Coordinates of C-alpha atoms and ligand atoms in Angstrom, one line a residue:
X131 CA 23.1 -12.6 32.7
X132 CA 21.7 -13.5 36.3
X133 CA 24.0 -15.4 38.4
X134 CA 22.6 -19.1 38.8
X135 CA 23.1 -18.6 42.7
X136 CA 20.2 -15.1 42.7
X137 CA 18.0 -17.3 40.0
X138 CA 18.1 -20.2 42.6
X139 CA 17.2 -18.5 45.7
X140 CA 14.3 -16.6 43.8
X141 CA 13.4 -20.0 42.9
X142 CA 13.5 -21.5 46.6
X143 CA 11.4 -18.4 48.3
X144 CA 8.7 -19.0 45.8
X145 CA 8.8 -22.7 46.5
X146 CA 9.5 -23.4 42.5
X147 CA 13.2 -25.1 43.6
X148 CA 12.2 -27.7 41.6
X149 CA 12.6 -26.2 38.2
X150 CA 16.4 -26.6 38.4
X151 CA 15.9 -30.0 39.3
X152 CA 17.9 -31.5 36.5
X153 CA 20.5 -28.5 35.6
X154 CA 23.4 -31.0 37.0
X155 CA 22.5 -32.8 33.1
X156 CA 22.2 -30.3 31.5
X157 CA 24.8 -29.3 28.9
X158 CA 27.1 -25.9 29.2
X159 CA 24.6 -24.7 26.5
X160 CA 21.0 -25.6 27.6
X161 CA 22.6 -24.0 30.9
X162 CA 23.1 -20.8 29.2
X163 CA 20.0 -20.8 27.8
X164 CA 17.8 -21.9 31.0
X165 CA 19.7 -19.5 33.0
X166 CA 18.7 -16.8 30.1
X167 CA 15.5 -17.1 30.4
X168 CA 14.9 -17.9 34.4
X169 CA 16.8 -14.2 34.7
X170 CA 13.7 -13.0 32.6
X171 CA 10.7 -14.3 35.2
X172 CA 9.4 -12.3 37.7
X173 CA 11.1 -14.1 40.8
X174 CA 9.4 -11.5 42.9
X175 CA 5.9 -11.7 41.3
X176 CA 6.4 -15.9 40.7
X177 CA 5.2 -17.0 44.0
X178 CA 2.0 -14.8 44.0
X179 CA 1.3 -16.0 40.8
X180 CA 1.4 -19.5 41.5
X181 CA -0.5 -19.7 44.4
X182 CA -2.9 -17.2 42.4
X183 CA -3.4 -19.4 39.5
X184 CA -3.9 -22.5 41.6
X185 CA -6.4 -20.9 44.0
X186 CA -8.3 -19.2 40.9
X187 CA -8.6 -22.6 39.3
X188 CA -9.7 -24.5 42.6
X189 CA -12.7 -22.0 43.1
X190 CA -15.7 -21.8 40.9
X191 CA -16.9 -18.9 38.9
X192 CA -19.2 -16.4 40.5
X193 CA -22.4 -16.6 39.3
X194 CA -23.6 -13.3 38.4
X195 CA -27.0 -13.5 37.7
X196 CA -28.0 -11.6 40.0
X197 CA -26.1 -8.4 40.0
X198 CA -26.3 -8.0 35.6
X199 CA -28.3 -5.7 33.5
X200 CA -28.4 -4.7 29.9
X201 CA -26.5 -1.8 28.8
X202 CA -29.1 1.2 28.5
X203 CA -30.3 1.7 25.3
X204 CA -29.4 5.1 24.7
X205 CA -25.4 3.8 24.8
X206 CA -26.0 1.4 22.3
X207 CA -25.3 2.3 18.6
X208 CA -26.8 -0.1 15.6
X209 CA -26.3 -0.9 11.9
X210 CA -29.4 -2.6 11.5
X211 CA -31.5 0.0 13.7
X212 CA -30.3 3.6 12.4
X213 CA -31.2 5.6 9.5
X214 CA -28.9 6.1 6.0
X215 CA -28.4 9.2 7.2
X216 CA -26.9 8.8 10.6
X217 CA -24.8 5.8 9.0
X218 CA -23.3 8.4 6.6
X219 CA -22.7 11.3 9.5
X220 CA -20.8 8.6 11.3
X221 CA -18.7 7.6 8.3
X222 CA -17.7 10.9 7.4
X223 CA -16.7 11.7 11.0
X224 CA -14.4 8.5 10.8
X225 CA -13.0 9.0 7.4
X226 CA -12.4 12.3 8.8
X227 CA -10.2 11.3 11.8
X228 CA -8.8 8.9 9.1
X229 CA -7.6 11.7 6.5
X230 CA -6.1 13.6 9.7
X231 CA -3.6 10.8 10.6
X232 CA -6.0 10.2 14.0
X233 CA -6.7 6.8 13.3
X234 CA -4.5 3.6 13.6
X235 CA -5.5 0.2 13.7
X236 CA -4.2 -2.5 16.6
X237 CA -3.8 -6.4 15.8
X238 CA -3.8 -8.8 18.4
X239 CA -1.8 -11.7 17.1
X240 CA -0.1 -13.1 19.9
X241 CA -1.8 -16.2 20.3
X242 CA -0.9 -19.6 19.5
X243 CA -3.8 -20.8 17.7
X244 CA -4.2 -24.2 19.4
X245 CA -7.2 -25.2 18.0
X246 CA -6.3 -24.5 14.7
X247 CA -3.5 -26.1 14.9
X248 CA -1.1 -25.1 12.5
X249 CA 2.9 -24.0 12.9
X250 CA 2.8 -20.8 12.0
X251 CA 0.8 -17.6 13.1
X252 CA -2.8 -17.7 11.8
X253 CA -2.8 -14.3 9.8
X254 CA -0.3 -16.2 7.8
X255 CA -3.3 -18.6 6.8
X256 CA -4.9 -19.1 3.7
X257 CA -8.5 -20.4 3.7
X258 CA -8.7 -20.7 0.1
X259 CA -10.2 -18.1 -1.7
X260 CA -10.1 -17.6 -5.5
X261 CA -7.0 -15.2 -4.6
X262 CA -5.2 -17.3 -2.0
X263 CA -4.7 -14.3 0.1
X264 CA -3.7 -14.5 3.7
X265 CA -5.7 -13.2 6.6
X266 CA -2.7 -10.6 7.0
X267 CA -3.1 -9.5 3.3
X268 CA -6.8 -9.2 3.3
X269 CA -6.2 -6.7 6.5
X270 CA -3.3 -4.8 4.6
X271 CA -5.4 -4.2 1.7
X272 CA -8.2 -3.2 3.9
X273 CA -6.5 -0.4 5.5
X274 CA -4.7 0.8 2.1
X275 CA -8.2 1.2 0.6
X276 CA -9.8 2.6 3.5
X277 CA -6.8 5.2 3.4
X278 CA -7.8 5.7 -0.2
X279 CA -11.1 6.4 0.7
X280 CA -10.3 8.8 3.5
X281 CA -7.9 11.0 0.8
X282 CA -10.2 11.1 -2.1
X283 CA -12.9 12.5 -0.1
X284 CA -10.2 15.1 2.3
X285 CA -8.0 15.8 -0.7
X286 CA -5.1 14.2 2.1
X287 CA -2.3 11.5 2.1
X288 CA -2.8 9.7 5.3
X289 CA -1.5 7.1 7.1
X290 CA -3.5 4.5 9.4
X291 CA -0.8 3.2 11.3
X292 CA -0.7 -0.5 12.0
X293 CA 0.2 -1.9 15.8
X294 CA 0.5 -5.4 15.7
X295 CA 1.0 -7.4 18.7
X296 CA 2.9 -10.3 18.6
X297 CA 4.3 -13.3 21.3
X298 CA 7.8 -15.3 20.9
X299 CA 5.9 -17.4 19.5
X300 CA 4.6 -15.3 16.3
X301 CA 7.0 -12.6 16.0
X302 CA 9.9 -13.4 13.8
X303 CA 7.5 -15.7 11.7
X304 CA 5.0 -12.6 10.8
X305 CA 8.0 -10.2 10.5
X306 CA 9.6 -12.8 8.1
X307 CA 6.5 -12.9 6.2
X308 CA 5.8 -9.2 5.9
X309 CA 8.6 -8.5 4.3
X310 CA 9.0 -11.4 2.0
X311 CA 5.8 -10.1 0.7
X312 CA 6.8 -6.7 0.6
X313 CA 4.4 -5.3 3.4
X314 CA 1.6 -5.4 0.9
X315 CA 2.2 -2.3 -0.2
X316 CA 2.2 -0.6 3.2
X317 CA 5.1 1.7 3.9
X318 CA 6.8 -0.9 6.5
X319 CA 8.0 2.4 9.1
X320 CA 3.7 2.2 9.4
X321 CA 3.9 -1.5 10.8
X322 CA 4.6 -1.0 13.7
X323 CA 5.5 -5.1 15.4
X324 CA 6.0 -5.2 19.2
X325 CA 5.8 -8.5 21.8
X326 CA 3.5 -9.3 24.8
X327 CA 4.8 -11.1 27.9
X328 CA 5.2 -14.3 28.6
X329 CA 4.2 -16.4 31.7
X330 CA 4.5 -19.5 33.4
X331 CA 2.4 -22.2 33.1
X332 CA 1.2 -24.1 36.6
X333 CA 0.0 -26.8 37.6
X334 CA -3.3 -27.4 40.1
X335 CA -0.8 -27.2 42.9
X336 CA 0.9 -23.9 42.2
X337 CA 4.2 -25.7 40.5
X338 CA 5.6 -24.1 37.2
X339 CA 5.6 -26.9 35.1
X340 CA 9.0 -27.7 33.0
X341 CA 8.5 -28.0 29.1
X342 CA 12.1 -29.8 29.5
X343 CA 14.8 -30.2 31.6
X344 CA 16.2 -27.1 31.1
X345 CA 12.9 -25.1 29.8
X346 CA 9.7 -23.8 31.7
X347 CA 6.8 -24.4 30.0
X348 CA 5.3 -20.5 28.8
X349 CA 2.6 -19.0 27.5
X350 CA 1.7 -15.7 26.3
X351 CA -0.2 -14.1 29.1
X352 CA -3.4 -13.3 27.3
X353 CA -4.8 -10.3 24.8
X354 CA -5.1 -8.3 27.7
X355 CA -1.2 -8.4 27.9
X356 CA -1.5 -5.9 25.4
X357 CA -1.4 -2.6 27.9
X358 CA 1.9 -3.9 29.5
X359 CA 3.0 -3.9 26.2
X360 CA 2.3 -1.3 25.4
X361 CA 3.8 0.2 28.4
X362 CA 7.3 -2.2 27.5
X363 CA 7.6 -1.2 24.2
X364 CA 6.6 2.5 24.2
X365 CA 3.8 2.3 22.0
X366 CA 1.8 4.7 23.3
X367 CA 4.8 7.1 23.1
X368 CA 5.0 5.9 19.7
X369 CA 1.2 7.1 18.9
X370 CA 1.4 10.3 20.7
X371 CA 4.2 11.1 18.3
X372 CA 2.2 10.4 15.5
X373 CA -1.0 11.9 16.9
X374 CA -3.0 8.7 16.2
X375 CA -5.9 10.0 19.2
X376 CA -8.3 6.7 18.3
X377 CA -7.3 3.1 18.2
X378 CA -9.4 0.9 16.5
X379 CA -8.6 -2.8 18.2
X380 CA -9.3 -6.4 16.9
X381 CA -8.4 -10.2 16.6
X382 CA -6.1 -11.4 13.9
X383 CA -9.1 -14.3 12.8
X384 CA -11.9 -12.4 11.8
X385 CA -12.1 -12.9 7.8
X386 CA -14.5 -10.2 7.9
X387 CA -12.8 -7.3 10.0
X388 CA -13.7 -3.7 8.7
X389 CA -10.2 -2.7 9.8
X390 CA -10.3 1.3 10.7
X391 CA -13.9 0.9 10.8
X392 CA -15.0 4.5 10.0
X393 CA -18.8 4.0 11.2
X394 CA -17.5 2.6 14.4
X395 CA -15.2 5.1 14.9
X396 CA -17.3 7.8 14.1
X397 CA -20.1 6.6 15.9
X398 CA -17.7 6.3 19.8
X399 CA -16.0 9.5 18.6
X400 CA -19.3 11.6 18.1
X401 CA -20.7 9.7 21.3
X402 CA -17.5 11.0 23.6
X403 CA -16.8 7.5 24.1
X404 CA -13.1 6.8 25.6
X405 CA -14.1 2.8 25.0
X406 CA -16.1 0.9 22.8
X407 CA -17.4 -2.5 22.3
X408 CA -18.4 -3.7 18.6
X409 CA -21.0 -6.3 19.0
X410 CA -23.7 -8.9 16.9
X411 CA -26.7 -10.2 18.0
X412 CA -25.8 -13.4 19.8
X413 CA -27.2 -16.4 17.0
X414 CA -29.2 -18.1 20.3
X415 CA -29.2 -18.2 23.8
X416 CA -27.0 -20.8 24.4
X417 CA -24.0 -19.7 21.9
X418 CA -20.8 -19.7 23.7
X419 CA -19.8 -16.0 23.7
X420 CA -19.3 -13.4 25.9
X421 CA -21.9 -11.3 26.4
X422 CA -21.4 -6.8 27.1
X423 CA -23.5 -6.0 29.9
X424 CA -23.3 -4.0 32.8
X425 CA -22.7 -5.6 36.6
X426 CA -23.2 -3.9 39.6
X427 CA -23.9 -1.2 37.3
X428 CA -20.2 -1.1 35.5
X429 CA -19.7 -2.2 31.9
X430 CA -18.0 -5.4 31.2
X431 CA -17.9 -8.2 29.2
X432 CA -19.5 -11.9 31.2
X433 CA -18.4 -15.1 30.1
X434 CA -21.1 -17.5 29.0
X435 CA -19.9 -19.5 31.9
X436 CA -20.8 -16.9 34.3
X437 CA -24.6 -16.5 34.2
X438 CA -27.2 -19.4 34.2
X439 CA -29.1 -20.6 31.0
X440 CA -32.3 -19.0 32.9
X441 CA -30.7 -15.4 32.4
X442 CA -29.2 -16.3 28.9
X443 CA -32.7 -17.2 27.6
X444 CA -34.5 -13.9 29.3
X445 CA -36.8 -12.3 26.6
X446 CA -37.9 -8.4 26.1
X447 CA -41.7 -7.5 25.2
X448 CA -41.0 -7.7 21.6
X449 CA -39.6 -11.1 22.1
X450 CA -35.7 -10.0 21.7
X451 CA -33.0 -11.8 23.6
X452 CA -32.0 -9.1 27.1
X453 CA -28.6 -10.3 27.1
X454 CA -27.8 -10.4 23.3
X455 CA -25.1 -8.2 22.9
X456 CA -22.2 -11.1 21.8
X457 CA -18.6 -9.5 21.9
X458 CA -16.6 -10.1 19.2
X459 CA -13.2 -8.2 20.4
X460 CA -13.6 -5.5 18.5
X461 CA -12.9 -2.6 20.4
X462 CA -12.5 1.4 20.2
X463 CA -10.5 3.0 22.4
X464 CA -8.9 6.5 23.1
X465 CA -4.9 7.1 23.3
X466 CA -5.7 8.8 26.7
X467 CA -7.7 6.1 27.7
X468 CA -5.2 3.6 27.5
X469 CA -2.6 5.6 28.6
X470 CA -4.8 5.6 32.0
X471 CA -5.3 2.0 31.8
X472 CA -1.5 1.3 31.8
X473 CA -0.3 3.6 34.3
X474 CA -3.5 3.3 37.0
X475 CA -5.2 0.7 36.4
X476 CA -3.3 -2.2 34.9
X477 CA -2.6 -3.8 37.8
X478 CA -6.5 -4.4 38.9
X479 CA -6.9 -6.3 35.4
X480 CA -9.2 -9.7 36.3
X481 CA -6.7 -12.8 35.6
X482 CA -8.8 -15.7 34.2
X483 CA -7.9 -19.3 34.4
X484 CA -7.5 -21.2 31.0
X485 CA -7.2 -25.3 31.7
X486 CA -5.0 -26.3 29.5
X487 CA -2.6 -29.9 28.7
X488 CA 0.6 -28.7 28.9
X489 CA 3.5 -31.1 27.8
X490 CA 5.9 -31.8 30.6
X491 CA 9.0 -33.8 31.6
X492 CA 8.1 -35.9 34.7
X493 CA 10.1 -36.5 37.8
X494 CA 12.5 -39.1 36.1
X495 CA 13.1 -36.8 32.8
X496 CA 10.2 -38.5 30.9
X497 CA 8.6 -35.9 28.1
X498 CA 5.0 -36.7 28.6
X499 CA 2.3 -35.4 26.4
X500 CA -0.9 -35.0 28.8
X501 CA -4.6 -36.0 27.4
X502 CA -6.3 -34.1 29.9
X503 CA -5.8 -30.7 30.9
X504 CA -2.7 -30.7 33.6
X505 CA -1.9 -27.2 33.5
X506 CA -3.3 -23.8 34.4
X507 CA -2.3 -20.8 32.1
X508 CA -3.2 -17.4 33.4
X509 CA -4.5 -14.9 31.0
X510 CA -6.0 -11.2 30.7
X511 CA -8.8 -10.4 28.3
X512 CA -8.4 -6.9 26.2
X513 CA -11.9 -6.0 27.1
X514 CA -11.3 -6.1 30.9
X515 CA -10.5 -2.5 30.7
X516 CA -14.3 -1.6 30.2
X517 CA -15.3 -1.1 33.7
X518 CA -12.4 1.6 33.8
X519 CA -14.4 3.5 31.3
X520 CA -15.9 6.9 32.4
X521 CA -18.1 6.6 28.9
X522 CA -18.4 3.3 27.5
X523 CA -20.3 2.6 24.2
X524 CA -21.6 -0.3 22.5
X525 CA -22.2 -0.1 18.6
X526 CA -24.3 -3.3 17.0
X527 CA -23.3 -4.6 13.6
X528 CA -24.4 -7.4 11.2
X529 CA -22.9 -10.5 11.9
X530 CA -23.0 -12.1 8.4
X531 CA -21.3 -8.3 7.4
X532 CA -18.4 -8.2 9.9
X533 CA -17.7 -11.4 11.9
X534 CA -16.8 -14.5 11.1
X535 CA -13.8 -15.8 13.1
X536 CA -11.4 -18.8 12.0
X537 CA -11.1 -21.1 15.4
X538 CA -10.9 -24.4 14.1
X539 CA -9.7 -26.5 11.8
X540 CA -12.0 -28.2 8.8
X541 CA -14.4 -30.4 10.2
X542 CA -15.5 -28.2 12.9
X543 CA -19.0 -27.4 12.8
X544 CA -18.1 -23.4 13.3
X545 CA -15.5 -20.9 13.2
X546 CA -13.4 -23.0 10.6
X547 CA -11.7 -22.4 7.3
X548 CA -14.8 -23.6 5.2
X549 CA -16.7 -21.5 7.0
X550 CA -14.6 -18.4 7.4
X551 CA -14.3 -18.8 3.2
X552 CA -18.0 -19.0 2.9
X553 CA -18.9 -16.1 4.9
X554 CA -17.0 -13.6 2.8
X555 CA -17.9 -15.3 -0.6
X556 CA -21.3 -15.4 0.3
X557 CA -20.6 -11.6 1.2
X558 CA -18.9 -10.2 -2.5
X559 CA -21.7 -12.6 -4.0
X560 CA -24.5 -9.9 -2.1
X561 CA -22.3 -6.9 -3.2
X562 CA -22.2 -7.9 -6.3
X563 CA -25.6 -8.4 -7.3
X564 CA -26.9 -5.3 -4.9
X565 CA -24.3 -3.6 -7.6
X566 CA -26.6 -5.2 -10.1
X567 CA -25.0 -7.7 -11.5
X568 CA -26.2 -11.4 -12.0
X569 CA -23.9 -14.3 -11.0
X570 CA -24.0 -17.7 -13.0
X571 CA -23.0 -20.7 -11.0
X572 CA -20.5 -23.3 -12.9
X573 CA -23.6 -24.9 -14.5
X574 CA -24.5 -21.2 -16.4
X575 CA -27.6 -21.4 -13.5
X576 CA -28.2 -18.1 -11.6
X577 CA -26.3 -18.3 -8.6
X578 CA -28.7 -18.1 -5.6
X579 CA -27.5 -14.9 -3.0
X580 CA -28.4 -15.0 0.8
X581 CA -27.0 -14.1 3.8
X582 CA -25.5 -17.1 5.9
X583 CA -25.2 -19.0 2.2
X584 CA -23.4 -21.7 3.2
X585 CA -22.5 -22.9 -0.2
X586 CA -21.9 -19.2 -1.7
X587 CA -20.6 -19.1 -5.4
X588 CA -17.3 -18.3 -5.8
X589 CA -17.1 -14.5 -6.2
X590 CA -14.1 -13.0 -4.7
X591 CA -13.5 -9.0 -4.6
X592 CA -10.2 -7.6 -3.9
X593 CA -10.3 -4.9 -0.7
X594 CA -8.2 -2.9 -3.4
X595 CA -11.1 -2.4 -5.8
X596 CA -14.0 -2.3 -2.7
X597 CA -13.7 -1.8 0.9
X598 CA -17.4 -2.8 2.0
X599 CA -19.2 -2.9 -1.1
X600 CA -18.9 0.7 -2.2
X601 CA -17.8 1.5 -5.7
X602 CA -18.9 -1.4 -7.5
X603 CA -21.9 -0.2 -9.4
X604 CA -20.1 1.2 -12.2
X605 CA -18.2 -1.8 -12.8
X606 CA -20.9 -4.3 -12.3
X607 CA -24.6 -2.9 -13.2
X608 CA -26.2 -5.5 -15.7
X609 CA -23.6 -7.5 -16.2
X610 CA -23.0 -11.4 -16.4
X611 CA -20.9 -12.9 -14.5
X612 CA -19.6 -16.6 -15.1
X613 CA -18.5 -18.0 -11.2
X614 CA -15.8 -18.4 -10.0
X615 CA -15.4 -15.0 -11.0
X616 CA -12.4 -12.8 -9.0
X617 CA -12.3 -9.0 -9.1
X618 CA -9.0 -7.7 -8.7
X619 CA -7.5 -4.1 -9.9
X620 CA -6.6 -5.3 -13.1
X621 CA -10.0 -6.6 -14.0
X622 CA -11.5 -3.8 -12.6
X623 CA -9.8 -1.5 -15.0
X624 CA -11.1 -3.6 -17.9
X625 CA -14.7 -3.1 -16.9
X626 CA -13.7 0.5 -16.6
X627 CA -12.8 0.6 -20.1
X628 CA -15.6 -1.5 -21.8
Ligands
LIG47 P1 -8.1 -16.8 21.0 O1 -8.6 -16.7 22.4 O2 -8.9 -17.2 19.9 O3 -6.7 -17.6 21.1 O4 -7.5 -15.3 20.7 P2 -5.8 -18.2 20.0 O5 -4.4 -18.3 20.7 O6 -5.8 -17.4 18.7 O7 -6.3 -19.6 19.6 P3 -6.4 -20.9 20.5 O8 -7.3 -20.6 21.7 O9 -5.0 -21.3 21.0 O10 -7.0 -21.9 19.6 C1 -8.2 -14.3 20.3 C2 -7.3 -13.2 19.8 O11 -6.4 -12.8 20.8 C3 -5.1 -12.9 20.4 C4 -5.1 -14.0 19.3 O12 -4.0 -13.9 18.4 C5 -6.4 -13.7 18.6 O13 -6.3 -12.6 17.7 N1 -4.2 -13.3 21.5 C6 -4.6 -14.4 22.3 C7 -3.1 -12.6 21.8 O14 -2.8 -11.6 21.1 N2 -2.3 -12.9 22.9 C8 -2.7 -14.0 23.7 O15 -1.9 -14.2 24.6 C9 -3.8 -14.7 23.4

């Protein structure tokens, strides 16, 4: 352990002394602990980030208006706008990869899901479907069926090893859960659980702030903590070894995710991408997402914040949004890519400023719970590796297909669990009648089918039985089917036999 005297001059020459301010009341224990954990900071690093975080919150975002362009058309990929054909070429590249153990898939789950606002990490959330599943278990049986897929058609057994990043916050929570529920199936030496950083929180004047008297108040330092983490815990090491070659990318809230998405990857991999940004059409100018375009002529993702509602509501001759390409961190990359971004380039990654209220204890020992924002957290975005790409693709896919992200809790207008339910019932229901089938709503009416249904009926497929739709034909064509109506293996099977 460090010695309190080393912890306390580190301390001093960052000007941070005050975060032993109370250690003469603190117990033999809670000194342990503190000391525990202040031998973990960065003493060296503390100072710069603290003057860092306070000078990056007290200055205003560049407006980039002036320096932004859309990505050229002929590095832009799109579900809606290519042919069957070139759909299917990508697919069986991906499914390829898949069958030749190139493939694995790479969760970021280290968040704490504020505005959600539950206890626990949020792919341990249900949001209610016929099944009850979990966001984790809809992901695990994704990837077991996609790995289905991948061996029927390659006469293989492969694996599509699973990285999942985690924080101290959601670590021992989702390795509790996995194996109380038996890793869903999945061969647990393929889950591969490893933890991001953690940093101090600050306040506008560069202090850390103290969760307690004897605690600093941390915070995960952001997705893009994810390539020193990988660095820490050897992942990449760990790929090699494997020879996964492709890395497929994504956020743990996205009820929709196609997880080893074999267009995508087959699509960046026939491309000779090393990066690659999934995307949907941004709903409206205005919407609050990030949008992939190029500045100064590199590729990177710009905050809504960044560019005026002017440029945001800029119009093509066919009377399509320029700057529509909404990122929904999705992301392709290469095992050599990221192995360049974490030993060259990790250290140029953009920090951004998150305002947050951070609890505190005050001068005399008071715990004070903030109502406005008192705290800066620093954090690094995955996708602020793109402008380190040397070939950077975008690929364009249906929103109400493959994103629909659980932010909020109910009563939110968007992004909640009503409406992260919704979108994939309102998704099965379109599978299941394109496979011919007619749905009956709980009055015996025909159950009406659209995209963006916001009341969908309550038709529910398991990923074991149909990955994105395929397969279901056989099992479906001309029948009935009373709602809420849920297709799992062993139902399938009886519709087999029929
Ligand atoms: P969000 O930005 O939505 O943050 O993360 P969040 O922590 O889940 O939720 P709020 O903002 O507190 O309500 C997008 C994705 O990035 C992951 C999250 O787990 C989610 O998959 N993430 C976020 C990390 O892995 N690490 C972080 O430090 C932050």
């Amino acid at each position: 352990m460090a010695s309190l005297e080393r912890v306390r001059q580190g301390l001093e020459s960052s000007g941070q002394g005050h975060v032993l301010q109370f250690w003469p009341e603190l117990s033999e224990e809670e000194r342990d602990a503190f000391l525990q954990e202040l031998g973990q900071l960065d003493l060296q690093g503390l100072r710069d980030h603290c003057e860092g975080a306070a000078k990056a919150a007290a200055s205003p975002p560049d407006s980039l208006d002036r320096h932004i362009e859309p990505v050229p058309s002929e590095f832009i990929g799109s579900v809606r706008k290519s042919d069957r054909k070139s759909l299917a070429e990508w697919e069986n590249e991906g499914l390829l990869h898949i069958s030749k153990n190139r493939v694995g898939v790479l969760l970021l789950a280290g968040g704490q899901g504020t505005r959600l606002g539950v206890q626990y990490p949020k792919g341990m959330y249900s949001v209610a479907l016929p099944s009850g599943k979990t966001l984790y278990q809809i992901q695990a049986e994704r990837i077991r069926k996609v790995q289905e897929i991948a061996d029927r058609k390659h006469g293989s057994k492969c694996t599509i090893p699973w990285y999942i990043m985690t924080s101290e916050f959601t670590l021992a929570p989702t390795e509790k859960f996995f194996e109380e529920k038996h890793y869903f199936g999945l061969e647990p030496t393929n889950i591969i659980m490893f933890e991001q950083r953690m940093i101090p929180a600050v306040t506008f004047d560069g202090k850390v702030i103290l969760q307690g008297k004897g605690k600093v108040a941390m915070a995960p330092d952001g997705n893009g903590g994810l390539y020193k983490a990988l660095m820490d815990n050897k992942v990449l090491e760990d790929m090699k070894r494997r020879g996964v070659e492709y890395l497929h990318v994504y956020c743990v809230d996205n009820i929709l995710v196609k997880m080893a998405d074999p267009v995508f990857i087959g699509f960046c991999v026939s491309k000779g991408a090393d990066c690659g940004a999934k995307v949907v059409e941004k709903a409206y100018p205005a919407e609050p997402v990030g949008v992939v375009c190029r500045v100064r002529g590199v590729s990177q993702v710009v905050e809504y914040s960044e560019i005026r509602p002017e440029t945001a509501e800029l119009r093509g001759p066919g009377g399509e949004m320029v700057y529509s390409a909404g990122n929904i961190c999705n992301h392709f990359f290469t095992r050599t890519f990221l192995q360049d971004v974490a030993e060259k380039f990790e250290g140029q990654l953009k920090q951004h400023v998150a305002l947050k209220k951070v609890p505190y204890v005050d001068a005399c020992g008071n715990q004070v719970r903030p109502t406005k924002p008192n705290g800066i957290k620093m954090e690094k975005f995955v996708f602020d590796v793109f402008p380190f790409s040397r070939n950077f693709v975008v690929f364009e896919v249906v929103r109400e297909d493959e994103f629909s992200p659980l932010k909020n809790a109910d009563g939110a207008a968007t992004d909640s669990p009503t409406t992260a339910r919704n979108s994939l019932l309102a998704q099965h229901c379109r599978w299941a009648t394109s496979a011919g089938a007619t749905l009956l709503d709980e009055h015996g009416n025909t159950a009406s089918v659209s995209a963006g249904d916001t009341n969908p009926a309550q038709c529910e497929i398991t990923p074991l039985v149909s990955y994105f739709g395929e397969g279901l034909e056989q099992l479906l064509k001309g029948r009935t089917l009373k709602t809420p109506f849920y297709l799992d293996e062993k139902k399938a099977k009886e519709l087999q036999a029929e």
